[in-house]
Amino acid sequence: MLVHTLCLLSVLVSSVRAAPLAPRAAPTVQLDQGTFIGTSDGKTNKFLGIPFAKAPVGDLRFNLPVAVEPYTGTHTVTSFGPSCPQQAVDFDLPSQLAEDAVNFIVNSIYQAVFPAQEDCLNLNVVVPAGTKPTDKLPIVAWIFGGGFELGSPAMYDGGAIVSRSIEMNEPVIYVSMNYRVSAFGFLASQEVKDAGVGNLGLQDQRLALRWIQKYISAFGGDPTKVTIWGESAGAISVALHLITNGGNSEGLFRGAFMQSGSPIPVGDISHGQADYDALVSETGCTGAADTLQCLRQVPYDTLKKAVDASPGIFSPNSLRLTWLPRVDGKFLTDTPQNLVQQGSVANVPFVTGDCDDEGTLFSLSTLNITTDDELRSYITTNYMPQIESKSLDDLFTAYPADITQGSPFDTGILNALTPQYKRLAAMQGDLVFQAPRRFFLQHRSGLQPTWSFLSKRLKGLPALGSAHATDILNIYGGGELADYLINFATNLNPNGKTVASWPQYTTSSPKLLTFLDGITPVTITNDDYRVDAMNLLTELSLQFPI
């Protein structure tokens, strides 16, 4: 049954495999002086692969995105545009993984790689069939995840969200966007900072949000009713849009919905200098008077090969990613958590939640770590090079070697692939996901409406448990989370007639909507687990941002 469910996930989120439908009258939309011809299944109209920015090639490679010129002519937009260049996935699945776990990883990760090219800044719009320009429907703007290294809107069928919204009599418009990933979108060095071209993937997303403001009315959307929404790197992106620009949303969105992502503990963009220098060396740009300009001129295949050689999310570096958002002085003027403390947060309602076992998937590449000494060395070298012995001792006390306390949580002596696997999984999941979520909520609840959730579903997935990304089925697969999202986009409140009541999160009453396996699918729990451990991790991450 579990194998069937995981295979179903791949089918549900991949519109590219949908069976062909009978021909219907093609929907059209007028943008500027251009006519765009989409496709319809009778319930939803889709306009796919619309360019929103000029091709980021030549001098626009490693440069800020530039909006397209006003549209002219006729364009057929019935298939997804190319994905942005993907970093190659280099990950040997551990031999001891059970078939169910292997199926989950293959279906959720290895299927994430799609045909790609540099000219990739396109977006997709899915609209209820029959929508008129005067209907002023709310919009959900989806930002995909993939560790800031890979991913594509083509992985997800926005028609499922729009169809469900129609059934609920709360119709919404779905927009999904491409953005540059890996080194193409998150190159990091002092040179990048000096040139003001950091965090280009986030800048791409911001430009797509501006496109929505300009053009969504033609599709029947209300540009004042945009909810930004994402999972994993997409949710982290949403969080960073909340804290950029002094918290000024520029009217680009009125709400935010985050699945496994909050303001993360990252430091200055110069922390990526060694990886930048390696890229410069491997592309033959060493010695160039302007290495950044040299990288812009390197042949694509040469650059792509060098990028693929850099450590990926499933390398031993794990969640200390090579390419990710960092403080660039422009999009991020300080570390994300410092900005939260400073109150640089858009004053809009938001939802943020996690899966129970966020760290398991990212701990499979470190199964060679089997002793306390090896784990201490790994934490010190990979995450906190300057940590004092006392603080490290405290961390190891907070996250003990007792496998019954590790992740997958609440699975007793099961799933201990090595003596340190569950312990490291607990640490990593809390460091990057759980602790930042709680930190964010504790600083913002009471200042703006907030809700939080915890997904404990698929807990029986061997070695992985309620792993990172297991909640995607609950939103693209017709689960309750889709209803909560649609309610939130419509009313800025996730509650509604079709779902269980979800209380707001407050510091005095930190309630979590908790999704469970079994006969009781949803319950309310308290956000009071591993309090001391997460507080320590937060304190350390403020000292040692990645």
XYZ file of C-alpha atoms in Angstrom:
546
model
C 0.000 0.000 0.000
C 2.787 2.421 0.852
C 4.563 1.751 -2.451
C 1.293 2.440 -4.257
C 0.865 5.720 -2.364
C 4.366 6.902 -3.187
C 3.986 6.051 -6.850
C 0.672 7.914 -6.792
C 2.553 11.007 -5.574
C 4.622 11.044 -8.750
C 1.509 10.726 -10.912
C -0.479 13.372 -9.071
C 2.172 16.078 -9.152
C 3.318 15.509 -12.728
C 1.018 17.031 -15.295
C 3.415 16.153 -18.091
C 2.247 12.537 -17.880
C -1.471 13.344 -18.073
C -3.458 11.466 -20.696
C -4.405 13.502 -23.791
C -7.901 14.962 -23.774
C -10.383 15.543 -26.555
C -9.797 18.780 -28.497
C -11.623 21.820 -27.127
C -11.869 25.430 -28.134
C -8.534 26.948 -27.199
C -8.692 29.738 -24.620
C -6.918 32.985 -25.408
C -5.745 35.991 -23.441
C -4.513 39.386 -24.613
C -1.346 40.731 -22.976
C -0.165 44.096 -24.310
C -0.402 43.651 -28.070
C 0.183 39.930 -27.897
C -2.327 37.082 -28.094
C -1.612 33.960 -26.060
C -3.353 30.694 -26.949
C -3.604 28.158 -24.149
C -5.234 24.789 -23.618
C -8.391 23.689 -21.801
C -9.783 20.492 -20.319
C -13.203 22.053 -19.898
C -12.676 22.773 -16.220
C -9.404 24.694 -16.240
C -7.568 26.777 -18.798
C -3.774 26.580 -18.834
C -1.316 29.058 -20.267
C 2.118 27.479 -19.938
C 5.657 28.701 -20.532
C 4.990 32.448 -20.815
C 8.328 34.315 -20.689
C 8.461 36.984 -17.988
C 12.124 37.996 -18.330
C 14.689 38.269 -21.073
C 16.932 35.257 -21.560
C 19.644 35.393 -18.848
C 22.448 34.674 -21.309
C 25.503 36.596 -22.441
C 25.897 39.679 -20.281
C 22.609 38.831 -18.534
C 24.083 35.588 -17.207
C 24.945 36.148 -13.537
C 23.084 39.421 -13.721
C 19.791 40.805 -12.462
C 16.748 39.683 -14.440
C 15.311 42.105 -16.966
C 11.584 42.154 -17.727
C 10.492 41.199 -21.221
C 9.522 43.883 -23.693
C 5.768 44.443 -24.181
C 4.258 41.401 -25.845
C 3.324 41.404 -29.544
C 2.240 38.761 -32.010
C 0.579 35.417 -31.415
C 1.987 32.806 -29.030
C 0.899 29.226 -28.465
C 1.497 28.445 -24.786
C 0.278 24.889 -24.317
C 3.356 23.188 -22.830
C 5.789 23.975 -20.042
C 8.821 25.991 -20.983
C 12.317 24.677 -20.333
C 13.532 24.390 -16.769
C 16.505 26.396 -15.609
C 19.843 24.561 -15.621
C 19.725 21.790 -13.038
C 22.651 20.657 -10.934
C 23.276 16.987 -11.590
C 22.020 14.626 -8.877
C 24.933 12.481 -7.712
C 23.671 10.205 -4.985
C 24.178 6.478 -4.516
C 21.214 5.153 -2.581
C 22.348 3.235 0.518
C 22.060 -0.507 -0.017
C 20.242 -1.007 3.273
C 17.284 1.191 2.294
C 13.962 -0.639 2.020
C 12.052 -0.593 -1.266
C 9.438 1.880 -0.015
C 12.124 4.409 0.912
C 13.890 3.951 -2.418
C 10.614 4.491 -4.286
C 9.958 7.699 -2.365
C 13.404 9.096 -3.151
C 13.243 8.134 -6.812
C 9.747 9.527 -7.319
C 10.288 12.771 -5.404
C 13.888 13.625 -6.283
C 15.231 11.849 -9.321
C 12.102 12.719 -11.273
C 12.787 16.396 -10.583
C 15.204 16.801 -13.485
C 13.593 18.150 -16.654
C 14.940 19.399 -20.005
C 16.726 22.625 -19.220
C 18.415 25.603 -20.816
C 19.550 29.043 -19.735
C 16.632 30.780 -21.455
C 14.233 29.559 -18.800
C 12.546 32.499 -17.075
C 8.968 31.579 -17.846
C 5.818 31.096 -15.815
C 2.478 29.324 -15.991
C -1.076 30.428 -15.307
C -3.983 28.062 -14.598
C -7.459 29.609 -14.504
C -10.957 28.207 -13.925
C -12.564 27.806 -17.339
C -14.980 30.613 -18.080
C -13.218 33.165 -15.889
C -13.718 36.721 -17.075
C -11.260 39.628 -16.631
C -13.747 41.260 -14.243
C -13.937 38.264 -11.863
C -11.007 39.392 -9.676
C -10.085 35.952 -8.336
C -7.406 35.435 -5.684
C -4.049 34.044 -6.798
C -1.756 31.383 -5.350
C 1.807 31.896 -6.603
C 3.771 28.638 -6.288
C 7.565 28.565 -5.852
C 8.969 25.054 -6.249
C 11.597 23.461 -4.019
C 14.711 21.460 -4.762
C 17.477 22.617 -2.470
C 18.092 25.708 -4.624
C 19.798 23.255 -7.010
C 17.071 21.717 -9.128
C 13.320 21.653 -9.697
C 10.715 22.818 -12.147
C 7.092 23.990 -12.230
C 6.496 21.060 -14.601
C 6.676 18.724 -11.592
C 3.365 20.033 -10.262
C -0.124 20.097 -11.719
C -1.658 23.409 -10.764
C -4.878 22.195 -12.332
C -5.424 20.018 -9.247
C -5.439 23.104 -7.013
C -7.684 25.118 -9.310
C -10.118 22.211 -9.784
C -10.395 21.751 -6.042
C -11.012 25.477 -5.563
C -13.883 25.271 -8.045
C -15.384 22.339 -6.123
C -15.150 24.395 -2.931
C -16.836 27.359 -4.639
C -13.737 29.398 -3.837
C -12.103 29.635 -7.273
C -8.471 30.700 -7.387
C -5.886 31.263 -10.094
C -2.634 29.309 -9.903
C 0.665 30.776 -11.057
C 3.970 28.898 -10.981
C 7.330 30.373 -11.909
C 10.772 29.282 -12.946
C 13.829 30.797 -11.314
C 17.561 30.254 -11.685
C 18.963 27.593 -9.358
C 22.391 26.294 -8.356
C 25.324 28.547 -9.290
C 23.268 30.156 -12.061
C 20.948 31.650 -9.455
C 22.963 31.690 -6.243
C 26.584 32.369 -7.107
C 28.321 33.616 -3.968
C 31.563 35.538 -3.446
C 32.915 38.969 -2.672
C 32.982 39.672 -6.408
C 29.274 38.867 -6.629
C 28.518 41.088 -3.648
C 30.547 43.997 -5.052
C 28.688 43.725 -8.356
C 25.292 43.685 -6.620
C 24.208 40.483 -8.349
C 23.625 38.081 -5.471
C 20.527 35.962 -4.907
C 19.524 36.076 -8.551
C 17.047 33.228 -8.100
C 15.167 35.328 -5.548
C 15.352 38.333 -7.861
C 13.835 36.176 -10.616
C 10.961 35.276 -8.312
C 10.451 38.913 -7.374
C 10.248 39.868 -11.047
C 7.674 37.108 -11.619
C 5.607 38.574 -8.769
C 5.801 41.959 -10.488
C 4.612 40.281 -13.703
C 1.572 39.034 -11.796
C 0.825 42.584 -10.683
C 0.966 43.813 -14.247
C -0.801 41.056 -16.134
C -2.953 38.841 -13.904
C -6.030 41.052 -14.323
C -6.215 39.953 -17.965
C -6.725 36.380 -16.729
C -9.439 37.400 -14.258
C -7.193 37.703 -11.220
C -7.063 40.380 -8.548
C -3.462 41.613 -8.152
C -4.245 42.746 -4.597
C -5.062 39.144 -3.569
C -1.816 37.244 -4.141
C -0.638 34.538 -1.736
C 2.967 33.446 -2.181
C 3.387 29.740 -1.459
C 6.207 27.252 -1.617
C 7.754 24.066 -0.275
C 11.342 23.469 0.874
C 13.593 25.912 -1.024
C 10.344 27.437 -2.303
C 9.093 27.982 1.248
C 12.455 29.419 2.300
C 12.161 31.738 -0.706
C 8.713 32.827 0.455
C 10.137 33.563 3.902
C 12.926 35.643 2.400
C 10.414 37.665 0.376
C 8.725 38.421 3.682
C 11.890 39.838 5.243
C 13.529 41.617 2.310
C 13.116 45.311 1.553
C 12.650 46.240 5.204
C 9.512 44.144 5.271
C 7.873 46.218 2.525
C 5.988 43.808 0.297
C 5.579 46.472 -2.415
C 2.006 45.239 -2.728
C 3.255 42.066 -4.399
C 1.439 39.729 -1.994
C -1.002 39.835 0.914
C -0.311 36.453 2.511
C 2.284 33.675 2.652
C 2.045 29.888 2.935
C 5.226 27.929 3.730
C 5.768 24.169 3.747
C 9.133 23.209 5.287
C 10.856 26.544 5.091
C 11.403 29.651 7.229
C 14.122 32.340 7.480
C 17.212 30.117 7.573
C 20.553 30.549 9.378
C 22.720 31.733 6.489
C 25.562 34.238 6.615
C 27.402 36.587 4.293
C 27.663 35.844 0.599
C 31.449 35.821 0.951
C 31.040 32.474 2.743
C 30.749 31.009 -0.748
C 34.129 32.324 -1.869
C 35.869 28.947 -1.979
C 33.172 27.468 -4.221
C 33.244 30.544 -6.459
C 37.008 30.262 -6.755
C 36.696 26.586 -7.649
C 34.200 27.439 -10.387
C 36.523 30.136 -11.708
C 39.403 27.668 -11.778
C 37.470 24.845 -13.449
C 36.176 27.132 -16.205
C 39.575 28.594 -17.039
C 38.790 32.052 -15.674
C 41.646 32.153 -13.171
C 43.764 35.220 -13.828
C 40.999 37.103 -15.629
C 40.841 40.783 -14.730
C 37.094 40.348 -14.092
C 36.336 36.757 -13.181
C 32.593 37.393 -13.028
C 32.557 38.748 -16.573
C 34.708 35.811 -17.655
C 32.125 33.397 -16.231
C 29.463 35.151 -18.290
C 31.424 34.348 -21.440
C 32.261 30.719 -20.683
C 30.501 28.243 -23.014
C 27.398 26.837 -21.376
C 28.554 23.211 -21.488
C 31.844 24.122 -19.810
C 30.080 26.070 -17.078
C 27.464 23.379 -16.538
C 30.131 20.704 -16.153
C 31.918 22.807 -13.537
C 28.675 23.463 -11.657
C 27.831 19.759 -11.673
C 31.205 19.058 -10.075
C 30.350 21.202 -7.056
C 28.940 19.486 -3.934
C 25.200 18.916 -4.120
C 22.517 18.552 -1.490
C 23.125 14.797 -1.340
C 26.868 15.151 -0.920
C 28.400 14.760 2.558
C 27.994 18.555 2.923
C 24.264 17.856 3.206
C 22.329 20.958 4.307
C 25.396 23.188 4.247
C 24.520 23.876 0.657
C 27.044 25.108 -1.871
C 24.571 27.383 -3.623
C 21.856 29.017 -1.557
C 20.587 32.491 -0.560
C 23.052 34.523 1.470
C 23.495 38.073 2.745
C 24.311 40.120 -0.335
C 23.700 43.630 1.000
C 20.883 44.127 -1.486
C 18.139 41.509 -1.329
C 19.291 40.426 2.131
C 20.912 43.238 4.085
C 21.548 41.061 7.138
C 21.189 37.422 8.127
C 17.563 36.279 7.849
C 17.221 35.606 11.556
C 18.730 38.990 12.437
C 16.213 40.619 10.109
C 13.423 38.793 11.925
C 14.750 40.081 15.241
C 14.880 43.601 13.785
C 11.231 43.401 12.725
C 12.006 43.469 9.008
C 8.992 41.307 8.186
C 6.070 42.010 5.895
C 2.971 42.514 8.037
C 0.791 39.907 6.343
C -0.897 36.736 7.635
C 1.190 33.609 7.129
C 1.167 29.843 7.553
C 4.340 27.863 8.171
C 4.771 24.185 8.952
C 7.138 21.230 8.816
C 7.249 17.492 8.459
C 8.182 15.637 11.624
C 11.374 14.065 10.250
C 12.853 16.842 8.109
C 16.440 15.674 8.567
C 16.283 12.003 7.589
C 16.490 12.465 3.820
C 19.565 14.668 4.215
C 21.406 12.283 6.532
C 21.631 9.360 4.119
C 24.843 10.728 2.615
C 26.665 10.585 5.953
C 26.173 6.957 6.942
C 29.950 6.662 7.256
C 29.576 8.593 10.534
C 29.138 5.916 13.190
C 30.841 7.174 16.378
C 30.526 10.149 18.703
C 33.967 11.410 17.704
C 33.126 11.219 14.000
C 29.883 13.091 14.541
C 31.591 15.762 16.632
C 34.151 16.234 13.869
C 31.397 16.463 11.241
C 29.384 19.094 13.128
C 32.536 21.123 13.763
C 33.923 21.045 10.233
C 30.669 21.184 8.291
C 28.449 23.535 10.280
C 30.209 25.276 13.177
C 33.984 25.487 12.656
C 34.521 27.845 15.588
C 32.230 26.221 18.133
C 33.663 25.900 21.641
C 33.979 22.478 23.232
C 31.487 23.354 25.958
C 28.826 24.347 23.426
C 29.439 21.195 21.438
C 29.103 19.143 24.603
C 25.805 20.888 25.332
C 24.593 20.139 21.815
C 25.412 16.455 22.174
C 23.622 16.376 25.501
C 20.561 17.995 23.938
C 20.636 15.463 21.085
C 21.707 12.241 22.824
C 23.020 9.066 21.239
C 19.923 7.182 22.418
C 18.409 5.994 19.134
C 14.909 6.011 20.627
C 15.128 9.828 20.787
C 16.346 10.299 17.228
C 14.607 10.852 13.898
C 12.409 9.303 12.562
C 10.968 10.343 15.898
C 8.717 8.053 17.912
C 9.957 4.914 16.156
C 11.856 3.416 19.077
C 14.810 1.252 18.145
C 13.757 1.037 14.492
C 15.377 2.893 11.590
C 18.861 3.123 13.125
C 20.813 2.721 9.885
C 23.950 3.480 11.910
C 24.497 4.275 15.608
C 24.526 8.016 14.723
C 22.028 8.231 11.853
C 18.920 9.101 13.863
C 20.862 11.528 16.037
C 22.275 13.465 13.084
C 18.894 13.413 11.358
C 17.343 15.028 14.438
C 20.052 17.699 14.575
C 19.923 18.581 10.892
C 16.144 18.643 10.677
C 15.931 20.963 13.668
C 18.830 23.202 12.595
C 17.477 24.078 9.162
C 13.724 23.539 9.469
C 12.109 23.071 12.881
C 14.088 25.553 14.986
C 13.891 28.381 12.386
C 10.124 27.834 12.100
C 9.619 28.133 15.840
C 11.998 31.122 16.030
C 10.028 32.897 13.288
C 6.674 32.231 14.924
C 7.836 33.282 18.369
C 8.968 36.621 16.994
C 5.878 37.285 14.850
C 2.833 35.736 16.527
C 0.796 38.483 18.120
C 2.078 40.978 15.557
C 0.306 39.364 12.609
C -2.030 36.372 12.180
C -0.012 33.146 12.093
C -0.831 29.446 11.842
C 1.493 26.454 12.001
C 1.282 22.744 11.212
C 3.220 19.525 11.699
C 2.893 16.562 9.350
C 3.432 13.160 10.938
C 2.044 11.216 8.012
C 3.879 8.350 6.304
C 5.656 7.738 9.613
C 6.017 4.105 8.563
C 8.287 4.959 5.630
C 11.404 2.915 6.453
C 14.451 4.957 7.586
C 12.783 8.209 6.476
C 9.560 8.453 8.478
C 7.555 11.647 7.948
C 10.339 12.885 5.740
C 10.935 16.179 4.017
C 8.463 16.563 1.102
C 6.034 13.887 2.319
C 3.431 16.626 2.799
C 3.310 17.401 -0.937
C 0.778 14.607 -1.465
C -1.464 16.338 1.073
C -1.696 19.442 -1.090
C -1.254 18.394 -4.726
C -2.850 15.007 -4.142
C -6.232 16.229 -2.978
C -5.556 16.275 0.756
C -6.780 18.652 3.444
C -3.805 20.989 3.080
C -5.102 22.041 -0.337
C -8.389 23.127 1.231
C -6.547 25.083 3.920
C -4.443 26.788 1.247
C -7.464 27.722 -0.860
C -9.320 29.073 2.173
C -6.262 31.094 3.124
C -5.828 32.536 -0.369
C -9.496 33.502 -0.425
C -10.012 34.800 3.118
C -6.530 35.134 4.673
C -7.651 32.432 7.082
C -7.097 28.697 6.447
C -10.317 27.677 8.172
C -13.436 26.724 6.258
C -16.404 24.370 5.969
C -14.534 21.366 4.565
C -11.732 21.105 7.140
C -11.133 20.765 10.864
C -10.694 23.946 12.880
C -7.144 25.292 12.928
C -6.361 27.687 15.800
C -3.959 30.571 15.339
C -0.464 30.150 16.732
C 0.415 32.428 19.634
C 3.327 32.471 22.066
C 0.919 31.892 24.936
C -0.822 29.049 23.088
C 1.515 27.619 20.417
C -0.884 25.221 18.740
C -0.008 23.030 15.765
C -2.462 21.493 13.335
C -1.006 17.990 13.231
C -1.607 15.532 10.410
C -1.522 11.862 11.424
C -1.758 8.412 9.889
C -4.654 6.229 10.956
C -8.271 6.795 11.911
C -7.679 10.251 13.393
C -6.150 12.144 10.472
C -5.967 15.585 12.078
C -5.509 16.758 15.652
C -4.233 19.792 17.556
C -0.949 19.485 19.449
C 1.348 21.858 21.299
C 4.584 23.170 19.825
C 6.512 22.218 22.943
C 8.803 19.401 21.839
C 12.621 19.609 22.104
C 12.370 23.186 23.412
C 15.793 23.344 25.093
C 17.486 21.555 22.199
C 16.022 23.888 19.563
C 16.775 26.969 21.635
C 20.406 25.876 21.791
C 20.502 25.229 18.038
C 19.012 28.660 17.383
C 21.592 30.295 19.633
C 24.397 28.454 17.838
C 23.018 29.220 14.378
C 22.928 32.914 15.231
C 26.619 32.646 16.104
C 27.597 30.437 13.178
C 25.372 31.125 10.158
C 26.128 28.941 7.151
